Amino acid sequence: MEAEASKVLVIDDEYGMREGMRRLLELQGLHVDTASGGVEGVEKGVAQEYDLYFIDLKMPDLDGAEVLRSIKLAYPEAICIVVTAFASIDSAVTTTQLGAYRYIPKPFDPDELNSIVKSALERRALILEKRKLQEERQRRLLELSQEQSRLRTVIGALDDGILVINQQEEIVLFNAAFLSLLEIKQEVHVGDGIDKVLPQEICRQIREILAAKDLRAIKQEVVVRPPAEKVVMANTTPIRDPAGETIGLISVIRDITELKKIDIMRSQFVNMAAHELKAPLTAVQGYLELLLDKSLGDSPELYEQYLRRSLERTRELVNLINDLLNISRMEAGKIRREIQTFRLDELLRDRLEYFREEIERRSITVTQDLQPIAIDADREEIARLFNQLLSNAVKYNRQGGSITVTLQRSGNYARVAIRDTGIGMTPEEKSRLFEEFFRAKNEFTRNITGTGLGLIVVKKIVDAYAGMIEVESEFQVGSTFTVLLPLSQQNETIQEQGNRA
Amino acid sequence: MKKILIVDDDIDLIMQYTPVLQQAGYQVTAAYNGQEGFEKFQAEKPDAMIVDLAMEHFDSGFRLCRQVKKTAEGQKIPVIIMTSAAHETGIALSVGTEEEKQWIAADDYLEKPVSAKDLVLYLKEKVFKE
């Protein structure tokens, strides 16, 4: 790319002088503008920066010294050459003081002008070079500071705590999350030693890494608030120079409290599940040993009673395992649901029929008020849901009690209420109803078997359809379980059919 | 004939102990929670009590033992706590020292599982020293 021609402004009130200079300068390959007086010269000279200014000192409208001052004011680095026929020491001194680069007396020959122009342009080139470097430096500094503030902003906005330590065990960089995750209340400054600020576990981790030659990273859980109120994972990695020397390290602190809680809950669940599985098995084992030992004497009734009880407990065990499998399938989202539109009233009638034998055996009266309402769901799953609730209403009822089942519309929901006159629950029992393996223990429930997972399954099914379940209960009076499931779009048709019928 | 009161919320355990203890010549009566246990203790006047620790509450057995030992009748009879607490919580109970006896208010402490046969042996040798 060809360099742009240097631009010159010649300010002179004499036409001949102006044009003569223009020709000479253009021969030098310069781009020349002219101004025919001081005022015009200031206007043109300030409007843009020229590489060189030639200023006639004596002009009728505005003195050359004034023109020079104005231009210098606008462009302190402007190279101004004062041209005058009235050469005198005075004006030379004045103009030099004002910042003129050279002083050239008229008349001058072309060589003289050329040599001045040459040196002036060299000077100009230097000035421009310097200026470019300065600008570049400024821009780099700006970029650097922008870069740094960008980085600081990013690091500051991270949820994870970041901490950078140098070889001298001093803090080089940290963010707000780091302070809040480790619950550091004191003021922390860059340059602080780690001992002053950090928990011992993390200090130990840091020293281990700084001392080790070939350690990749250390991951460690740090309990900030015991026992598991707040737990963080500190992941510390060395920072190495190109020669492989450790020059510091970076520690990333992540909040794992929630994960820990889930972990604890999971192991509690496993523990409880194992416990619940063991109980019926141990019982069956005990019965079998008794039967084999002939410890029961020779009463066939007793033998039968013990075999029945073993069978009952075995069934319970199978039910429990089924419930566990259902729960885990639902939690893993592995349930394949075949969504279809079906009449909920029909399903409820069908389920009540299923329990009829047991209901009759216990002389329970059933009252039903079921509106024709359809829902969209997996029929089998909804059957399982109401099986559980109806089975509870039968199981926990009293001899000669009653069950009332109603189904009606409630806004956009089908509302099923199952009321029993059973043993009910105390407020404390009710509050723990949806806890895994919770079973109310009192004289009334002693002979009632159950897994303690039935209502967990119920709750999960209801949740899967974005429904709701509510419980009302009074101890020794009875309980009402109310389930709300979203209505099907098909209900309007059912209504019409109902209206026509 | 010695009468044993078993207080445990585990129906199967009671069903399994009962015939074996009966065959060994003991009379058996049972209760399924702390309150019922105290009522049976007062009504049946047993010669010994076997009490489960965790029934309706995790410490129902302790409460019942204290209640029983506060009575003159209760101080005369051996009351044995039977529990799987140590196994489940890792806390080993014992009534080796007087202080522990005071605190637990029981005369002895058995770690579940105890088979019906072992319970008979224990009653014969340790409790009634027959």
Short mmCIF file of C-alpha atoms in Angstrom, two decimals, chain A residues 48-393:
data_model
loop_
_atom_site.label_atom_id
_atom_site.label_comp_id
_atom_site.label_asym_id
_atom_site.label_seq_id
_atom_site.Cartn_x
_atom_site.Cartn_y
_atom_site.Cartn_z
CA GLN A 48 -7.55 19.45 10.25
CA GLU A 49 -4.00 18.66 11.21
CA TYR A 50 -1.44 19.16 8.42
CA ASP A 51 1.94 17.54 8.45
CA LEU A 52 3.63 20.89 7.83
CA TYR A 53 2.52 24.50 8.09
CA PHE A 54 4.24 27.35 6.29
CA ILE A 55 3.14 30.61 7.91
CA ASP A 56 3.93 34.07 6.62
CA LEU A 57 4.72 36.24 9.60
CA LYS A 58 3.37 39.50 8.25
CA MET A 59 -0.23 39.36 7.08
CA PRO A 60 -2.65 42.26 7.06
CA ASP A 61 -5.65 40.54 8.61
CA LEU A 62 -3.93 38.46 11.29
CA ASP A 63 -0.35 38.40 12.43
CA GLY A 64 1.58 35.19 11.65
CA ALA A 65 2.54 34.82 15.33
CA GLU A 66 -1.17 34.70 16.19
CA VAL A 67 -1.84 32.17 13.48
CA LEU A 68 1.02 30.05 14.84
CA ARG A 69 -0.31 30.29 18.39
CA SER A 70 -3.79 29.19 17.32
CA ILE A 71 -2.50 26.25 15.34
CA LYS A 72 -0.16 25.18 18.16
CA LEU A 73 -3.06 25.45 20.55
CA ALA A 74 -5.06 23.06 18.45
CA TYR A 75 -2.15 20.77 17.61
CA PRO A 76 0.73 21.10 20.03
CA GLU A 77 2.91 18.82 17.90
CA ALA A 78 2.24 20.68 14.64
CA ILE A 79 5.39 21.50 12.69
CA CYS A 80 5.17 25.14 11.76
CA ILE A 81 7.77 26.90 9.65
CA VAL A 82 7.63 30.65 9.81
CA VAL A 83 8.39 32.40 6.53
CA THR A 84 9.10 36.09 6.48
CA ALA A 85 10.81 38.75 4.45
CA PHE A 86 11.33 40.77 7.57
CA ALA A 87 13.87 38.51 9.02
CA SER A 88 14.98 39.67 12.32
CA ILE A 89 16.28 38.10 15.48
CA ASP A 90 13.23 39.40 17.31
CA SER A 91 10.66 37.63 15.26
CA ALA A 92 12.82 34.51 15.16
CA VAL A 93 12.96 34.41 18.95
CA THR A 94 9.25 35.19 19.28
CA THR A 95 8.17 32.52 16.87
CA THR A 96 10.55 29.93 18.28
CA GLN A 97 9.21 30.68 21.70
CA LEU A 98 5.76 30.17 20.32
CA GLY A 99 6.81 26.74 19.16
CA ALA A 100 7.78 27.24 15.51
CA TYR A 101 9.95 24.43 14.22
CA ARG A 102 12.07 26.56 11.91
CA TYR A 103 12.41 30.04 10.74
CA ILE A 104 13.06 30.65 7.08
CA PRO A 105 13.78 34.12 5.71
CA LYS A 106 12.54 35.22 2.30
CA PRO A 107 13.75 34.99 -0.31
CA PHE A 108 14.94 31.37 -0.24
CA ASP A 109 16.01 29.10 -3.05
CA PRO A 110 14.30 25.76 -3.74
CA ASP A 111 17.18 23.71 -2.30
CA GLU A 112 16.92 25.58 0.95
CA LEU A 113 13.19 24.89 1.08
CA ASN A 114 13.69 21.26 0.14
CA SER A 115 16.20 20.65 2.87
CA ILE A 116 13.94 22.26 5.46
CA VAL A 117 10.99 20.27 4.23
CA LYS A 118 13.05 17.06 4.35
CA SER A 119 14.15 17.55 7.91
CA ALA A 120 10.72 18.79 8.93
CA LEU A 121 9.09 15.70 7.44
CA GLU A 122 11.59 13.44 9.18
CA ARG A 123 10.71 15.11 12.40
CA ARG A 124 7.05 14.75 11.56
CA ALA A 125 7.56 11.07 10.88
CA LEU A 126 9.16 10.66 14.28
CA ILE A 127 6.31 12.49 15.93
CA LEU A 128 3.75 10.35 14.15
CA GLU A 129 5.64 7.18 15.00
CA LYS A 130 5.80 8.18 18.64
CA ARG A 131 2.15 9.08 18.57
CA LYS A 132 1.24 5.75 17.01
CA LEU A 133 3.22 3.88 19.65
CA GLN A 134 1.61 5.88 22.38
CA GLU A 135 -1.83 5.27 20.98
CA GLU A 136 -1.12 1.61 20.64
CA ARG A 137 0.16 1.43 24.16
CA GLN A 138 -2.88 3.27 25.38
CA ARG A 139 -5.10 0.93 23.44
CA ARG A 140 -3.27 -2.11 24.79
CA LEU A 141 -3.52 -0.81 28.31
CA LEU A 142 -7.18 -0.19 27.75
CA GLU A 143 -7.64 -3.63 26.28
CA LEU A 144 -5.68 -5.17 29.09
CA SER A 145 -7.66 -3.37 31.71
CA GLN A 146 -10.86 -4.21 29.87
CA GLU A 147 -9.71 -7.80 29.62
CA GLN A 148 -8.87 -7.87 33.29
CA SER A 149 -12.11 -6.27 34.33
CA ARG A 150 -13.97 -8.67 32.05
CA LEU A 151 -12.19 -11.56 33.68
CA ARG A 152 -12.80 -10.12 37.12
CA THR A 153 -16.48 -9.72 36.28
CA VAL A 154 -16.71 -13.30 35.07
CA ILE A 155 -14.89 -14.68 38.09
CA GLY A 156 -16.93 -12.48 40.37
CA ALA A 157 -20.17 -13.76 38.89
CA LEU A 158 -19.32 -17.45 39.27
CA ASP A 159 -21.33 -19.51 41.72
CA ASP A 160 -18.25 -21.52 42.52
CA GLY A 161 -15.65 -20.05 44.80
CA ILE A 162 -12.31 -19.32 43.14
CA LEU A 163 -9.04 -18.90 44.98
CA VAL A 164 -5.58 -18.50 43.48
CA ILE A 165 -2.52 -18.90 45.69
CA ASN A 166 1.13 -18.27 44.82
CA GLN A 167 4.19 -20.30 45.84
CA GLN A 168 4.58 -18.07 48.90
CA GLU A 169 1.18 -19.25 50.15
CA GLU A 170 -0.32 -15.82 49.61
CA ILE A 171 -3.76 -15.15 48.21
CA VAL A 172 -3.50 -13.75 44.67
CA LEU A 173 -7.12 -13.80 43.59
CA PHE A 174 -10.48 -14.73 45.08
CA ASN A 175 -14.13 -14.03 44.42
CA ALA A 176 -17.16 -13.28 46.55
CA ALA A 177 -18.51 -16.83 46.21
CA PHE A 178 -15.30 -18.14 47.75
CA LEU A 179 -15.84 -16.01 50.86
CA SER A 180 -19.52 -16.85 51.19
CA LEU A 181 -19.11 -20.60 50.56
CA LEU A 182 -16.48 -20.94 53.25
CA GLU A 183 -18.38 -18.46 55.42
CA ILE A 184 -15.31 -16.27 55.86
CA LYS A 185 -16.47 -13.21 57.73
CA GLN A 186 -13.19 -11.33 58.04
CA GLU A 187 -11.77 -8.88 55.49
CA VAL A 188 -9.59 -10.69 52.98
CA HIS A 189 -6.98 -8.91 50.89
CA VAL A 190 -4.73 -9.94 48.06
CA GLY A 191 -1.40 -10.83 49.65
CA ASP A 192 -2.89 -12.32 52.82
CA GLY A 193 -1.33 -15.57 53.98
CA ILE A 194 -3.59 -18.63 53.75
CA ASP A 195 -3.32 -19.46 57.46
CA LYS A 196 -4.96 -16.21 58.33
CA VAL A 197 -8.01 -16.89 56.22
CA LEU A 198 -8.64 -20.51 55.30
CA PRO A 199 -9.91 -23.59 57.11
CA GLN A 200 -7.16 -25.98 58.15
CA GLU A 201 -8.26 -28.73 55.71
CA ILE A 202 -7.82 -26.42 52.75
CA CYS A 203 -4.47 -25.08 54.03
CA ARG A 204 -3.26 -28.68 54.34
CA GLN A 205 -4.43 -29.41 50.81
CA ILE A 206 -2.65 -26.33 49.50
CA ARG A 207 0.66 -27.18 51.20
CA GLU A 208 0.49 -30.73 49.94
CA ILE A 209 0.12 -29.52 46.37
CA LEU A 210 2.76 -26.82 46.63
CA ALA A 211 5.24 -29.33 48.02
CA ALA A 212 4.50 -32.12 45.58
CA LYS A 213 6.27 -32.38 42.28
CA ASP A 214 3.83 -34.45 40.29
CA LEU A 215 0.50 -34.05 42.01
CA ARG A 216 -2.32 -33.47 39.54
CA ALA A 217 -5.15 -32.31 41.78
CA ILE A 218 -6.71 -32.88 45.14
CA LYS A 219 -10.45 -33.17 45.69
CA GLN A 220 -11.65 -32.91 49.21
CA GLU A 221 -14.92 -32.40 51.01
CA VAL A 222 -14.83 -29.69 53.62
CA VAL A 223 -17.58 -29.51 56.21
CA VAL A 224 -18.17 -25.81 56.76
CA ARG A 225 -21.06 -26.28 59.17
CA PRO A 226 -21.34 -29.71 60.76
CA PRO A 227 -22.79 -32.24 60.53
CA ALA A 228 -23.92 -31.65 56.94
CA GLU A 229 -25.50 -28.22 57.19
CA LYS A 230 -23.00 -26.89 54.72
CA VAL A 231 -20.50 -29.02 52.85
CA VAL A 232 -18.25 -27.87 50.02
CA MET A 233 -15.99 -29.71 47.64
CA ALA A 234 -12.59 -28.07 47.30
CA ASN A 235 -10.89 -29.03 44.06
CA THR A 236 -7.29 -27.81 44.09
CA THR A 237 -5.03 -27.92 41.04
CA PRO A 238 -1.42 -26.74 40.70
CA ILE A 239 -0.48 -23.96 38.27
CA ARG A 240 2.83 -24.73 36.59
CA ASP A 241 5.24 -22.62 34.54
CA PRO A 242 6.50 -23.90 31.15
CA ALA A 243 9.38 -25.61 32.94
CA GLY A 244 6.91 -27.60 35.00
CA GLU A 245 7.66 -25.84 38.29
CA THR A 246 4.66 -25.28 40.52
CA ILE A 247 4.21 -21.53 40.78
CA GLY A 248 0.92 -21.56 42.59
CA LEU A 249 -2.44 -23.21 42.58
CA ILE A 250 -6.09 -22.63 41.98
CA SER A 251 -8.77 -23.93 44.26
CA VAL A 252 -12.37 -24.18 43.09
CA ILE A 253 -14.91 -24.41 45.88
CA ARG A 254 -18.29 -25.89 45.04
CA ASP A 255 -21.33 -26.14 47.27
CA ILE A 256 -22.34 -29.80 47.57
CA THR A 257 -24.68 -29.48 50.55
CA GLU A 258 -27.74 -30.53 48.57
CA LEU A 259 -25.92 -33.53 47.10
CA LYS A 260 -24.77 -34.54 50.56
CA LYS A 261 -28.30 -34.29 51.89
CA ILE A 262 -29.58 -36.48 49.07
CA ASP A 263 -26.76 -38.89 49.78
CA ILE A 264 -27.67 -39.07 53.46
CA MET A 265 -31.35 -39.48 52.61
CA ARG A 266 -30.54 -42.24 50.17
CA SER A 267 -28.48 -44.19 52.64
CA GLN A 268 -31.17 -43.70 55.28
CA PHE A 269 -33.69 -45.05 52.81
CA VAL A 270 -31.53 -48.07 52.00
CA ASN A 271 -31.05 -48.68 55.69
CA MET A 272 -34.77 -48.43 56.36
CA ALA A 273 -35.63 -50.58 53.36
CA ALA A 274 -33.20 -53.28 54.48
CA HIS A 275 -34.68 -53.12 57.94
CA GLU A 276 -38.22 -53.42 56.62
CA LEU A 277 -37.26 -56.32 54.36
CA LYS A 278 -35.53 -58.11 57.17
CA ALA A 279 -38.46 -57.98 59.58
CA PRO A 280 -40.91 -60.23 57.70
CA LEU A 281 -38.10 -62.56 56.61
CA THR A 282 -36.87 -63.00 60.16
CA ALA A 283 -40.42 -63.74 61.25
CA VAL A 284 -40.88 -66.38 58.54
CA GLN A 285 -37.51 -67.87 59.41
CA GLY A 286 -38.58 -68.10 63.06
CA TYR A 287 -41.84 -69.85 62.15
CA LEU A 288 -40.09 -72.33 59.88
CA GLU A 289 -37.59 -73.18 62.60
CA LEU A 290 -40.39 -73.73 65.08
CA LEU A 291 -42.27 -75.95 62.63
CA LEU A 292 -39.16 -78.02 61.93
CA ASP A 293 -38.26 -78.24 65.61
CA LYS A 294 -41.69 -79.66 66.43
CA SER A 295 -41.75 -77.05 69.17
CA LEU A 296 -45.47 -76.55 68.69
CA GLY A 297 -46.47 -79.90 70.15
CA ASP A 298 -49.04 -81.71 68.07
CA SER A 299 -51.80 -79.20 67.61
CA PRO A 300 -52.68 -79.08 63.91
CA GLU A 301 -54.53 -75.76 64.40
CA LEU A 302 -51.37 -74.17 65.73
CA TYR A 303 -49.38 -75.53 62.78
CA GLU A 304 -51.91 -74.11 60.37
CA GLN A 305 -51.99 -70.78 62.18
CA TYR A 306 -48.21 -70.51 61.98
CA LEU A 307 -48.12 -71.50 58.32
CA ARG A 308 -50.79 -68.91 57.51
CA ARG A 309 -48.89 -66.26 59.37
CA SER A 310 -45.71 -67.18 57.48
CA LEU A 311 -47.57 -66.91 54.20
CA GLU A 312 -49.03 -63.54 55.23
CA ARG A 313 -45.60 -62.19 56.06
CA THR A 314 -44.18 -63.58 52.82
CA ARG A 315 -46.92 -61.82 50.85
CA GLU A 316 -46.14 -58.67 52.74
CA LEU A 317 -42.52 -59.02 51.76
CA VAL A 318 -43.43 -59.42 48.09
CA ASN A 319 -45.72 -56.37 48.31
CA LEU A 320 -42.96 -54.38 49.90
CA ILE A 321 -40.52 -55.34 47.17
CA ASN A 322 -43.12 -54.44 44.53
CA ASP A 323 -43.66 -51.06 46.15
CA LEU A 324 -39.93 -50.46 46.26
CA LEU A 325 -39.59 -51.40 42.61
CA ASN A 326 -42.51 -49.14 41.68
CA ILE A 327 -41.05 -46.23 43.57
CA SER A 328 -37.63 -46.65 42.04
CA ARG A 329 -39.10 -47.03 38.56
CA MET A 330 -41.12 -43.86 39.04
CA GLU A 331 -38.13 -42.00 40.40
CA ALA A 332 -35.98 -43.12 37.52
CA GLY A 333 -38.72 -41.98 35.13
CA LYS A 334 -38.75 -45.46 33.62
CA ILE A 335 -42.47 -45.97 33.81
CA ARG A 336 -44.01 -46.50 30.41
CA ARG A 337 -47.43 -44.95 30.65
CA GLU A 338 -50.12 -45.80 28.17
CA ILE A 339 -52.24 -42.70 28.34
CA GLN A 340 -55.82 -43.27 27.36
CA THR A 341 -59.13 -41.60 28.06
CA PHE A 342 -61.30 -43.61 30.43
CA ARG A 343 -64.18 -43.13 32.83
CA LEU A 344 -62.92 -42.68 36.37
CA ASP A 345 -66.36 -43.52 37.79
CA GLU A 346 -66.21 -46.91 36.06
CA LEU A 347 -62.72 -47.58 37.38
CA LEU A 348 -63.78 -46.76 40.94
CA ARG A 349 -66.84 -49.05 40.70
CA ASP A 350 -64.58 -51.79 39.38
CA ARG A 351 -62.11 -51.33 42.26
CA LEU A 352 -64.89 -51.37 44.87
CA GLU A 353 -66.08 -54.64 43.37
CA TYR A 354 -62.54 -56.00 43.75
CA PHE A 355 -62.67 -55.37 47.51
CA ARG A 356 -66.29 -56.55 47.87
CA GLU A 357 -65.46 -59.82 49.59
CA GLU A 358 -63.34 -58.17 52.24
CA ILE A 359 -65.86 -55.35 52.66
CA GLU A 360 -68.63 -57.87 53.28
CA ARG A 361 -66.49 -59.93 55.62
CA ARG A 362 -66.04 -56.86 57.79
CA SER A 363 -69.68 -55.76 57.43
CA ILE A 364 -68.65 -52.41 56.01
CA THR A 365 -71.31 -50.29 54.32
CA VAL A 366 -70.27 -48.63 51.08
CA THR A 367 -71.95 -45.46 49.83
CA GLN A 368 -70.98 -44.18 46.40
CA ASP A 369 -71.86 -41.05 44.53
CA LEU A 370 -69.90 -41.15 41.27
CA GLN A 371 -70.46 -38.59 38.50
CA PRO A 372 -69.56 -39.72 34.97
CA ILE A 373 -66.13 -38.15 34.54
CA ALA A 374 -63.28 -39.08 32.23
CA ILE A 375 -59.56 -38.54 32.71
CA ASP A 376 -56.52 -39.10 30.49
CA ALA A 377 -54.08 -41.40 32.24
CA ASP A 378 -52.56 -44.84 32.39
CA ARG A 379 -55.52 -46.86 33.56
CA GLU A 380 -53.45 -49.46 35.36
CA GLU A 381 -51.55 -46.85 37.30
CA ILE A 382 -54.71 -45.06 38.39
CA ALA A 383 -56.14 -48.44 39.39
CA ARG A 384 -53.06 -49.00 41.56
CA LEU A 385 -53.56 -45.57 43.15
CA PHE A 386 -57.19 -46.21 44.14
CA ASN A 387 -56.45 -49.82 45.10
CA GLN A 388 -54.11 -48.48 47.71
CA LEU A 389 -56.53 -45.86 49.02
CA LEU A 390 -59.55 -48.20 49.06
CA SER A 391 -57.50 -50.98 50.61
CA ASN A 392 -56.50 -48.56 53.38
CA ALA A 393 -60.14 -47.50 53.83
#
